[in-house]
XYZ file of C-alpha atoms in Angstrom:
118
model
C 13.293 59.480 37.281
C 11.452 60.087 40.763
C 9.773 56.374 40.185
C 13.453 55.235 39.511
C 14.942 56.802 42.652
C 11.864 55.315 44.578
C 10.795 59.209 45.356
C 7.407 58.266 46.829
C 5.922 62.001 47.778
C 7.643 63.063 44.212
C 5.419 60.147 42.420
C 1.995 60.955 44.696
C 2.805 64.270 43.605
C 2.861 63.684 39.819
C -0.254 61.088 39.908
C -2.272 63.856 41.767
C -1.478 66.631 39.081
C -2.932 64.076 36.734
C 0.886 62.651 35.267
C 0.002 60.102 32.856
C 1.434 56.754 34.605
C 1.929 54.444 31.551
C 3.637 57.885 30.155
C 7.024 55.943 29.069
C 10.367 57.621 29.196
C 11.172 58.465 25.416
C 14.199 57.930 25.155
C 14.315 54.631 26.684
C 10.928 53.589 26.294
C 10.683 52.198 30.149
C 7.742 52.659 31.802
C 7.671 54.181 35.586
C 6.682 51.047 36.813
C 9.435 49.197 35.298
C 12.241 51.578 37.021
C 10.411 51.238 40.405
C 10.247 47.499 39.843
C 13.609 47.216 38.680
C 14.944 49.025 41.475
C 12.646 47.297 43.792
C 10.926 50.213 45.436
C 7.963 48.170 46.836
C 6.386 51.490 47.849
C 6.763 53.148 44.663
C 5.088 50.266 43.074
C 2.563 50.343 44.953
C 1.939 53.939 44.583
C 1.934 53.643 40.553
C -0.311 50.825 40.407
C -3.063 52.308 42.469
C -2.822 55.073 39.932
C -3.553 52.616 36.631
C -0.247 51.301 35.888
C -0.108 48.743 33.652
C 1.223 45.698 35.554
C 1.647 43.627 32.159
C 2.729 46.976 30.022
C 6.050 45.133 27.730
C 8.649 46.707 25.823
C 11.727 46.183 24.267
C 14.740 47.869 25.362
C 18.192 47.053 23.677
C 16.637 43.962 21.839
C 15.483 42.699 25.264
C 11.251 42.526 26.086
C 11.019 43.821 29.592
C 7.675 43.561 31.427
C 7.312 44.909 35.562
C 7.080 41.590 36.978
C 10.122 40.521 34.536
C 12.705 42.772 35.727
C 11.190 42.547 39.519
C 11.905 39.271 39.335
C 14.706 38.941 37.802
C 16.078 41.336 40.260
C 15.017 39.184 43.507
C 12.118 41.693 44.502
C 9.634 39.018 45.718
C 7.171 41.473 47.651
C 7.394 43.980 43.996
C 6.731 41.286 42.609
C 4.288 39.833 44.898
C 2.433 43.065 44.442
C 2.486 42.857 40.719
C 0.966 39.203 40.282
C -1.969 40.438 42.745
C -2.668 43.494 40.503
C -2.974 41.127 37.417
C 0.676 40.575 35.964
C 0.847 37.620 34.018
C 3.486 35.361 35.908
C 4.025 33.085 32.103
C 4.114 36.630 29.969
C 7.851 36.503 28.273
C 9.895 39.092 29.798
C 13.951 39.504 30.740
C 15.952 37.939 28.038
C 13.357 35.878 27.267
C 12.745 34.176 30.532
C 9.429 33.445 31.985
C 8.978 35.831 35.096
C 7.075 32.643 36.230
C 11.192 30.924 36.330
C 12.979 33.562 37.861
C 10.377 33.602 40.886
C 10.674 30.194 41.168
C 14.516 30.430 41.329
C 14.326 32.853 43.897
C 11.570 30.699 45.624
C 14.107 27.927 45.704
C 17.188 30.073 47.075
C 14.656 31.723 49.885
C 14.474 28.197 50.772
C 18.056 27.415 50.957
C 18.711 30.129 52.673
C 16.022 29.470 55.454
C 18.110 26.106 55.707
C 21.071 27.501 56.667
């Protein structure tokens, strides 16, 4: 929940008392670093993988494979996602629906682009 809410001191707190990090939620079976990627709390993200995330760690969740960089960038979080890819997340690993986190970067690549246009 605290990587969720993007509770930075809660998470250094946890990863200093030795919290396992890949430790996914059991009834969902998310991973902290998917909430904080999902939610796009950069900080957070950062906090988790400096503390052995798993930047390519994939499960399913209601039929749907979900990896970090996936639901980062499916949700528009470039610098999450950013952040992920320079840790070691495989961009062409199948994630979201299906979908290439590699495509829904370059999607928001292109409407970053557009939008600088404007």
């Amino acid at each position: 929940v605290a990587s969720q809410d993007g509770h930075l001191k809660v998470v250094r707190a946890l990863l200093a008392a030795g919290a396992d990090v890949n430790q996914a939620r059991t009834d969902v079976g998310i991973a902290p670093l998917h909430m904080a990627s999902y939610q796009g709390h950069l900080k957070v993200v950062r906090a988790l993988v400096a503390g052995g995330a798993d930047v390519n760690w994939n499960t399913t969740h209601k039929g749907v494979t979900l990896t970090p960089l996936g639901v980062a960038s499916a949700q528009g979080h470039v610098e999450v996602a950013q952040v992920l890819v320079a840790a070691g997340a495989i961009p062409r690993a199948r994630g979201w629906a299906s979908t290439a986190a590699e495509r829904w970067m370059g999607i928001w690549r292109e409407v970053a682009i557009a939008a600088a246009d404007t």
